[in-house]
Amino acid sequence: MGRKCLRQGDPMSPILFVLIMEYMTRSLQLASRSPSFRFHPMCKSLKLVNLCFADDIILFCKGSVGAVSALKMALGKFSEASGLSINAKKSQIYFGGVTAGEKREIFQVINLTEGTFPLHYLGVPLRPTKWKHVDCEFIIHKMRTKLFSWFSKHLSYAGRLLLIHTVLFGLRNYRMNVFILPQSIIKEVEKLCRQFLWGASGTYSKLHLASWQQVCLPKAFGGLGLRDSASWNRALLAKYIWAVTTKHDTLWVKWIQHVYLKGADFWNYVLKQDSSWYWRKLCHLRSKFSKGEVIATGLSGKFKPSKLYNSSINQHLVAYKNAIWSRSILPKHRFLLWMVVNSFLLTRDNLAKVNIQLLNSLCPVCEDQLESHQHLFFECYLSKSVLSYIFS
């Protein structure tokens, strides 16, 4: 597999560039009819020679001198016609199952450097084997860089929740749309987000009574609207299962049908030992979702991972959802109300439950009864006075 970037001269319009890429594709397809050309084993059924991404192109062929020579000849003719040529500084060739002797012969035909995996494209590392921990460490590094600048700022709980949802989980979701993240990375991501939400500094962490499982529940089920990383990762990748099940008219689905399924039903397909690691991961998701759930999620013509994610939650709806998460209430007050309703405030009775010794557990206002949520908001004489005044 080789990746070749074309050097452009003067700027050209998008339409002209598309026409040039179309001409190049046809030139490569014509070269594939050469007697010396051999398709890549995984591309032979679709007669696939190239993939174009923006201004990049990936070429596929069998690791032989004849196949590479045919591609080089086609690129040479294309260069003469269009004025575009291979940028050798940005182009690399990748091998799989090719002997050292065959590599030397191929390098004599085409002057490119050999690339090493993982191949990075659009910020995603690509390799023929499954993702490793080292491939995902950059996610943790980016999160820690963000958190380092945020910890020095005075942020409310609501502000931290918003940053987690929009920024930190955004870094996570981009990769989750493509791959199943390793469990070690998922646990580290959730640990960083949990510490940031409740406050942490070095080895010091603030006390919090709400479990991360409840925080990751939808607001309608009593949570804060965050999503459990492992379950959300599976829901995102289920869109590929939906595409295969409904036989979408895309190149990837056609490739799956020709290489793996070969007319078989996806939900009854039996995995083979020589299947790729990515295909195996997708097939294993069949144990997490039923065919009916996946199809129902995309009935509108567009797959909605949030709908599939929510359908897998075995919880009851809460009655206070509309009262707390009303837009007329300030975000800071919404978070506080959520803690009050769920008895998550660090009142003195809750501190005693976690074995924190206090000199006095009585209410500091009336000094008559144990400080608890019920007493603090409804039973203390000051609370009763306030409520009486409000209702009057």
Steps between C-alpha positions, in 0.01 A plus 500: 500500500652832404403854586589765242435872533486707182678831483278777371615807319268799472178496703210334318125500549341210693307392188816487289680304772215246516514457122876444515459238776230331292738490204769352722264229629411400145869492406574266792203278412635476145843407638342221705415323173869458425612133499777584750265661753364305796235628740552506875347175635239690705410728205476248219126435527414870459794569264602779737821684410482837675324706766496882491479713816503877442845556341640157598478172317564143616589238239455125550668218312666164550857525629666417170729683260254466211209654691709794626643558153149519352395758759815705444438504126141618553615776737762608246239539226273685741785738588564578134131577443426701817834644613460340843775272624579279800633688801768253610562687827141447616442158346572160650451137408370239744555125474322197637622144449776606259850349525815710530611401148170608347522831688841575350369434149198725559718783633703485178178565307354780713705742709297523821585447867344215695239609753448350844177440686304662645416720204349827627219651297261774617634456853420127514778237511438212259665162522422145373476371858268614777558826681758492776522705817783707350277597204252667735736669744472824305133522613608493865779749427261748337255468789768560760621805308148645507449415867830659600377839379150455645596398853643846565164664428211538742226299332165394638381142480274597209794659317713190546215279381465708183873479425498123548200458271617730219882483505629190681233263371541660156861382491381154598202481264702578186699178541204303629323563169766287332634241747428317823731666751703274734347460846811646664458823302126518579567462872769768492271741312220453752743538790625835367145626439379382842787671680447823307124507564525464877832681539849356533848641550794261476436215741221693674141436390180648633234277649201421278198285577364455147630193318636537147237252381222736609679804360508327160125439494277720279329784683163330458636203699646711782850562365694799368479411131853366456547162333677187614804468274485125433126494423517817292793359299294193411196712409709716266647201318156342465442740209731278292290196592191697395664590168588135431156375608314748279755458216588865457633603163856574619835361394577359846169310520554359150850392602364322811237324290755376246786409736324367813125454475476383137120513506461370859291681761716702736315386814548132412853536363762266653839663559800343333847476649661714228260793555655838577502624860270793414238276338515268799435794736194602299364146495545470877265799543213273393495370857438854631212604274218316328421534132168668582665762723756592235242527221258698719775752579533587132136490390506872423772440240772628730662293772474661846750350747344685794170319442672162503704598806192609696309184407768288668464680837299303753381787718174673590408853397515758781216738574718803578671524159299797364507685832881490533619528140276788402670761281368775725736379777867595500737209418674541834168471684393199291805305612438596863134394478603166350730440798224601742237271350740204503633578852855550372580813702776458758272547799625382839303177494657409163848582629440268793406218259845516338672489841598867518515595866327826596498679835131571461243339267212729591355765272712817541186719471265353758752273680211269580497213249743311278584690182350314202339589169153463643580715803700758305225578249175417679526444876735770630314802639681730255397283204142493623498878528634542148250253354214664687603840367530371140164324500324796656 
